[in-house]
CSV table of C-alpha atoms in Angstrom, one decimal:
chain,number,residue,atom,x,y,z
A,20,MET,CA,100.3,113.1,76.5
A,21,ARG,CA,103.4,112.0,78.4
A,22,LEU,CA,106.4,114.3,77.7
A,23,GLU,CA,109.9,113.3,78.7
A,24,LEU,CA,112.5,116.1,79.1
A,25,LYS,CA,115.9,114.5,78.4
A,26,VAL,CA,118.5,116.7,80.1
A,27,ILE,CA,122.3,116.8,79.3
A,28,GLY,CA,124.2,118.7,82.0
A,29,GLU,CA,124.2,118.6,85.8
A,30,ARG,CA,123.6,122.4,86.3
A,31,LEU,CA,120.7,122.4,83.8
A,32,PHE,CA,119.2,119.3,85.4
A,33,ASP,CA,119.4,120.8,88.9
A,34,ALA,CA,117.8,124.1,87.7
A,35,ILE,CA,114.9,122.2,86.0
A,36,MET,CA,114.2,120.0,89.0
A,37,LEU,CA,114.3,123.1,91.3
A,38,ASN,CA,111.6,124.7,89.2
A,39,TYR,CA,109.8,121.5,88.2
A,40,CYS,CA,106.3,122.5,89.4
A,41,THR,CA,106.4,125.9,87.7
A,42,LEU,CA,107.6,124.3,84.5
A,43,ALA,CA,104.9,121.5,84.6
A,44,ASN,CA,102.1,123.9,85.4
A,45,THR,CA,103.1,126.4,82.7
A,46,LEU,CA,103.1,123.6,80.1
A,47,LEU,CA,99.6,122.6,81.3
A,48,GLN,CA,98.4,126.1,80.9
A,49,LEU,CA,99.9,126.4,77.4
A,50,CYS,CA,98.2,123.2,76.2
A,51,CYS,CA,94.6,124.3,76.8
A,52,GLU,CA,93.9,123.6,73.0
A,53,THR,CA,96.0,120.5,72.8
A,54,ASP,CA,96.3,117.1,74.5
A,55,PRO,CA,97.2,117.7,78.2
A,56,ILE,CA,101.0,117.3,78.9
A,57,GLN,CA,102.3,115.2,81.8
A,58,MET,CA,106.0,115.9,82.2
A,59,ILE,CA,108.8,113.8,83.5
A,60,VAL,CA,112.5,114.7,83.6
A,61,THR,CA,115.4,112.3,83.0
A,62,ARG,CA,119.1,113.0,82.9
A,63,PHE,CA,121.6,111.4,80.5
A,64,GLU,CA,124.2,109.8,82.7
A,65,GLU,CA,126.2,108.6,79.7
A,66,LYS,CA,127.0,110.1,76.2
A,67,PRO,CA,123.7,109.9,74.2
A,68,GLN,CA,123.5,107.6,71.2
A,69,VAL,CA,121.9,108.3,67.8
A,70,LYS,CA,118.7,106.6,68.8
A,71,ASP,CA,118.2,108.9,71.7
A,72,PHE,CA,117.7,111.8,69.3
A,73,LEU,CA,115.0,110.2,67.2
A,74,ILE,CA,111.2,110.8,67.6
A,75,GLU,CA,109.5,107.8,69.0
A,76,MET,CA,106.1,106.7,67.7
A,77,ASP,CA,104.6,106.0,71.1
A,78,GLY,CA,106.0,109.0,73.1
A,79,ALA,CA,107.0,112.6,73.1
A,80,SER,CA,110.4,113.9,74.2
A,81,VAL,CA,112.5,117.1,74.1
A,82,ILE,CA,116.3,117.2,74.6
A,83,LEU,CA,117.7,120.0,76.7
A,84,VAL,CA,121.5,120.5,76.4
A,85,GLU,CA,123.7,122.5,78.8
A,86,ALA,CA,126.0,124.2,76.1
A,87,THR,CA,128.4,126.0,78.4
A,88,ASP,CA,131.4,126.1,76.1
A,89,LEU,CA,132.6,125.6,72.5
A,90,LEU,CA,133.6,122.0,73.2
A,91,THR,CA,129.9,121.2,73.8
A,92,ILE,CA,128.9,122.8,70.5
A,93,GLU,CA,131.7,120.9,68.6
A,94,SER,CA,130.3,117.7,70.2
A,95,LEU,CA,126.8,118.6,68.9
A,96,GLN,CA,128.2,119.4,65.5
A,97,SER,CA,129.8,116.0,65.4
A,98,MET,CA,126.5,114.4,66.5
A,99,ASP,CA,124.8,116.4,63.8
A,100,ARG,CA,126.8,114.9,61.1
A,101,LYS,CA,126.2,111.4,62.5
A,102,GLU,CA,122.5,112.1,62.7
A,103,LEU,CA,122.2,113.3,59.1
A,104,ALA,CA,124.1,110.3,57.9
A,105,PHE,CA,121.8,108.0,59.9
A,106,LEU,CA,118.7,109.8,58.6
A,107,GLY,CA,119.9,109.4,55.0
A,108,GLN,CA,120.0,105.6,55.5
A,109,ALA,CA,116.7,105.4,57.5
A,110,GLY,CA,114.6,107.4,55.1
A,111,ASN,CA,112.5,110.5,55.4
A,112,ALA,CA,110.0,109.0,57.9
A,113,THR,CA,112.6,109.2,60.7
A,114,ARG,CA,112.7,112.6,62.4
A,115,LEU,CA,114.8,114.2,65.0
A,116,LEU,CA,113.6,115.2,68.5
A,117,PRO,CA,113.4,118.9,69.3
A,118,LEU,CA,116.7,120.0,70.9
A,119,ILE,CA,117.0,123.2,73.0
A,120,ALA,CA,120.5,124.4,73.9
A,121,VAL,CA,121.0,126.5,77.1
A,122,PHE,CA,124.1,128.7,76.9
A,123,ASN,CA,125.9,130.5,79.7
A,124,SER,CA,125.6,133.9,77.9
A,125,PRO,CA,124.9,135.5,74.5
A,126,GLU,CA,128.7,136.1,74.1
A,127,LEU,CA,129.3,132.4,73.4
A,128,LEU,CA,127.0,132.6,70.4
A,129,SER,CA,129.3,135.3,68.8
A,130,GLU,CA,132.2,132.8,69.0
A,131,ILE,CA,130.3,130.1,67.1
A,132,ARG,CA,130.6,130.1,63.4
A,133,GLU,CA,127.5,128.0,62.8
A,134,LEU,CA,125.0,126.3,65.0
A,135,PRO,CA,124.3,122.6,64.4
A,136,ASP,CA,121.1,121.9,62.4
A,137,ILE,CA,119.8,119.7,65.2
A,138,ILE,CA,119.4,122.7,67.5
A,139,SER,CA,115.7,123.7,67.4
A,140,ASP,CA,116.0,126.7,69.8
A,141,TRP,CA,118.2,128.1,72.5
A,142,THR,CA,118.1,130.2,75.7
A,143,PHE,CA,120.5,131.3,78.4
A,144,PHE,CA,121.3,130.9,82.1
A,145,PRO,CA,120.0,132.0,84.6
A,146,LEU,CA,117.1,129.8,83.5
A,147,GLU,CA,113.7,131.6,83.1
A,148,THR,CA,111.3,128.7,83.8
A,149,VAL,CA,108.2,130.2,82.1
A,150,GLU,CA,110.2,131.2,79.0
A,151,LEU,CA,111.7,127.7,78.8
A,152,ALA,CA,108.2,126.2,79.0
A,153,ARG,CA,107.1,128.4,76.0
A,154,ARG,CA,110.2,127.4,74.0
A,155,ILE,CA,109.5,123.7,74.7
A,156,PHE,CA,105.9,124.0,73.7
A,157,SER,CA,106.7,125.9,70.6
A,158,ALA,CA,109.3,123.3,69.6
A,159,LEU,CA,106.7,120.5,70.1
A,160,LYS,CA,104.2,122.3,67.9
A,161,ARG,CA,106.7,123.0,65.1
A,162,LYS,CA,107.6,119.3,65.1
A,163,ASN,CA,103.9,118.4,65.1
A,164,ILE,CA,104.3,116.4,68.2
A,165,VAL,CA,101.5,118.0,70.2
A,166,LYS,CA,98.1,117.5,68.6
A,167,THR,CA,96.0,120.7,68.3
A,168,LYS,CA,92.4,120.4,69.3
A,169,VAL,CA,89.6,122.5,67.9
A,170,LEU,CA,86.9,122.8,70.6
A,171,TYR,CA,83.2,122.9,70.0
A,172,GLY,CA,81.7,122.6,73.4
A,173,ALA,CA,81.7,119.0,74.5
A,174,LEU,CA,83.0,117.9,71.1
A,175,SER,CA,86.5,118.5,69.8
A,176,LEU,CA,88.5,117.6,66.7
A,177,ILE,CA,92.2,116.7,66.4
A,178,SER,CA,93.2,117.3,62.8
A,179,GLU,CA,96.5,115.4,62.9
A,180,SER,CA,94.9,112.1,63.8
A,181,ARG,CA,91.4,112.9,62.3
A,182,ALA,CA,89.9,112.1,65.7
A,183,LEU,CA,86.5,113.3,67.1
A,184,LEU,CA,86.5,113.5,70.9
A,185,PHE,CA,83.6,113.6,73.4
A,186,PHE,CA,84.4,113.8,77.2
A,187,GLY,CA,87.6,111.8,76.8
A,188,ASP,CA,86.3,109.2,74.4
A,189,GLY,CA,87.2,109.3,70.8
A,190,VAL,CA,86.6,107.9,67.3
A,191,HIS,CA,88.7,108.0,64.1
A,192,LEU,CA,87.1,109.6,61.1
A,193,SER,CA,87.9,109.2,57.4
A,194,ARG,CA,89.1,112.3,55.5
A,195,SER,CA,85.6,112.9,54.1
A,196,GLU,CA,83.9,112.4,57.5
A,197,PHE,CA,86.4,114.7,59.2
A,198,ALA,CA,85.8,117.5,56.6
A,199,LEU,CA,82.0,117.1,57.1
A,200,MET,CA,82.4,117.2,60.9
A,201,GLU,CA,84.4,120.4,60.7
A,202,LEU,CA,81.7,122.0,58.5
A,203,PHE,CA,78.8,120.8,60.7
A,204,LEU,CA,80.5,121.8,64.0
A,205,SER,CA,81.4,125.3,62.7
A,206,GLN,CA,77.7,125.8,61.8
A,207,MET,CA,75.9,123.7,64.5
A,208,GLY,CA,72.2,123.9,64.3
A,209,THR,CA,72.3,125.4,60.8
A,210,VAL,CA,71.1,123.5,57.8
A,211,ILE,CA,74.0,123.0,55.4
A,212,PRO,CA,72.6,123.1,51.8
A,213,LEU,CA,73.3,120.1,49.5
A,214,ALA,CA,75.2,122.5,47.1
A,215,ASP,CA,77.6,123.4,49.9
A,216,LEU,CA,78.2,119.7,50.7
A,217,ALA,CA,78.8,119.0,47.0
A,218,MET,CA,81.4,121.8,47.0
A,219,LEU,CA,83.1,120.4,50.1
A,220,PHE,CA,83.4,116.9,48.5
A,221,LYS,CA,84.7,118.4,45.3
A,222,SER,CA,87.4,120.3,47.2
A,223,THR,CA,88.5,117.1,48.9
A,224,GLY,CA,88.7,115.2,45.6
A,225,LYS,CA,85.7,112.9,46.4
A,226,SER,CA,82.8,112.1,44.2
A,227,THR,CA,80.0,114.7,44.4
A,228,GLU,CA,77.3,112.1,43.6
A,229,GLY,CA,74.3,112.4,46.0
A,230,SER,CA,74.6,108.7,46.9
A,231,ASN,CA,78.3,109.1,48.0
A,232,ILE,CA,77.4,112.2,50.1
A,233,ARG,CA,74.5,110.3,51.7
A,234,VAL,CA,76.6,107.2,52.5
A,235,THR,CA,79.4,109.3,54.1
A,236,ILE,CA,76.9,111.3,56.2
A,237,PHE,CA,75.2,108.0,57.3
A,238,GLN,CA,78.6,106.6,58.4
A,239,LEU,CA,79.4,109.9,60.2
A,240,ARG,CA,76.0,109.8,62.0
A,241,LEU,CA,76.6,106.3,63.2
A,242,LYS,CA,80.0,107.1,64.7
A,243,LEU,CA,78.7,110.4,66.2
A,244,GLU,CA,75.7,108.8,67.9
A,245,MET,CA,77.7,105.9,69.2
A,246,LEU,CA,80.4,108.2,70.6
A,247,THR,CA,77.9,110.6,72.2
A,248,LYS,CA,75.3,108.0,73.1
A,249,GLY,CA,72.8,109.7,71.0
A,250,GLN,CA,73.3,113.2,72.4
A,251,TYR,CA,74.4,114.5,69.0
A,252,THR,CA,73.1,113.5,65.6
A,253,VAL,CA,73.0,114.6,62.0
A,254,THR,CA,69.5,115.1,60.7
A,255,SER,CA,68.2,115.3,57.1
A,256,VAL,CA,66.0,118.3,56.2
A,257,TYR,CA,63.8,117.5,53.3
A,258,LYS,CA,65.1,118.9,50.0
A,259,ARG,CA,67.3,121.4,51.9
A,260,GLY,CA,70.3,119.6,53.3
A,261,TYR,CA,71.7,118.3,56.6
A,262,CYS,CA,72.0,119.7,60.1
A,263,LEU,CA,74.0,118.8,63.2
A,264,LYS,CA,71.8,118.9,66.3
A,265,GLN,CA,72.2,118.4,70.0
A,266,LYS,CA,69.5,117.0,72.2
A,267,SER,CA,67.8,119.6,74.4
A,268,ARG,CA,69.0,120.0,78.0
A,269,SER,CA,65.7,118.7,79.3
A,270,THR,CA,66.1,115.5,77.3
A,271,ILE,CA,69.6,115.0,78.5
A,272,LYS,CA,68.4,115.6,82.1
A,273,GLU,CA,65.7,113.0,81.6
A,274,ILE,CA,68.2,110.5,80.5
A,275,SER,CA,70.4,111.3,83.5
A,276,ASP,CA,67.5,111.1,85.9
A,277,GLY,CA,66.4,107.8,84.4
A,278,LEU,CA,69.9,106.4,84.9
A,279,ASP,CA,70.0,107.6,88.5
A,280,ALA,CA,66.6,106.0,89.1
A,281,ARG,CA,67.7,102.7,87.7
A,282,GLN,CA,70.9,102.8,89.8
A,283,ARG,CA,68.8,103.4,93.0
A,284,VAL,CA,66.6,100.5,92.2
A,285,ALA,CA,69.6,98.3,91.5
A,286,SER,CA,71.2,99.3,94.8
A,287,ARG,CA,68.0,98.4,96.8
A,288,LEU,CA,67.9,95.0,95.1
A,289,VAL,CA,71.5,94.3,95.9
A,290,GLY,CA,70.9,95.5,99.5
């Protein structure tokens, strides 16, 4: 995921660029269970507009503001009123970017009667890079901008987008398929009884008819086998239920060896 840090304030921008590598590496370490973060830093050269504070559908951003005096806070409060008015016209689907304020000292906070609603978090100079990275990552998670992955070996699930991933490739699942995949992955190699599958479908508001369960499992199996090239599949166990299985290592090695052999033959033919 590409993350843009939009910085307001020369001192803050210089401090971030001075510690860019530490900040970027810390964010990468924090996102071990989410989409990897690739960070870029830009500075507002002019006064930001309303649109600069809105979440974009095709990107992720965090605003960092150097709030060194009361005048900066008053400016943010004015922006806050404009933002709220804009949101009232645009509808609930429009959301504000996370905004983190960096103050000169805690004493300034005691002089402020009320912080603007658009401030998601705050910290202080001198800038602690690792702490700032944690605050950025937490703000992204609260806004549901970073997508949490649940890892099961080579397979992983992203609940927000209902995606199943396998070595960088992905496929979108329906709600029923996603619920099934979560259940199968949490008990890989174990036969899931038909009664448990019926309870799962009932909890998601879907029909518990056997035919509906079978069709959903069939669709999930197709997607899973296409995504993993047959390395994972869902098998039916007669009168007992269904089970998620992975091909044995030897079988996978045979497939790999076969591909290597064909590649060597093709190379000789080309030569």
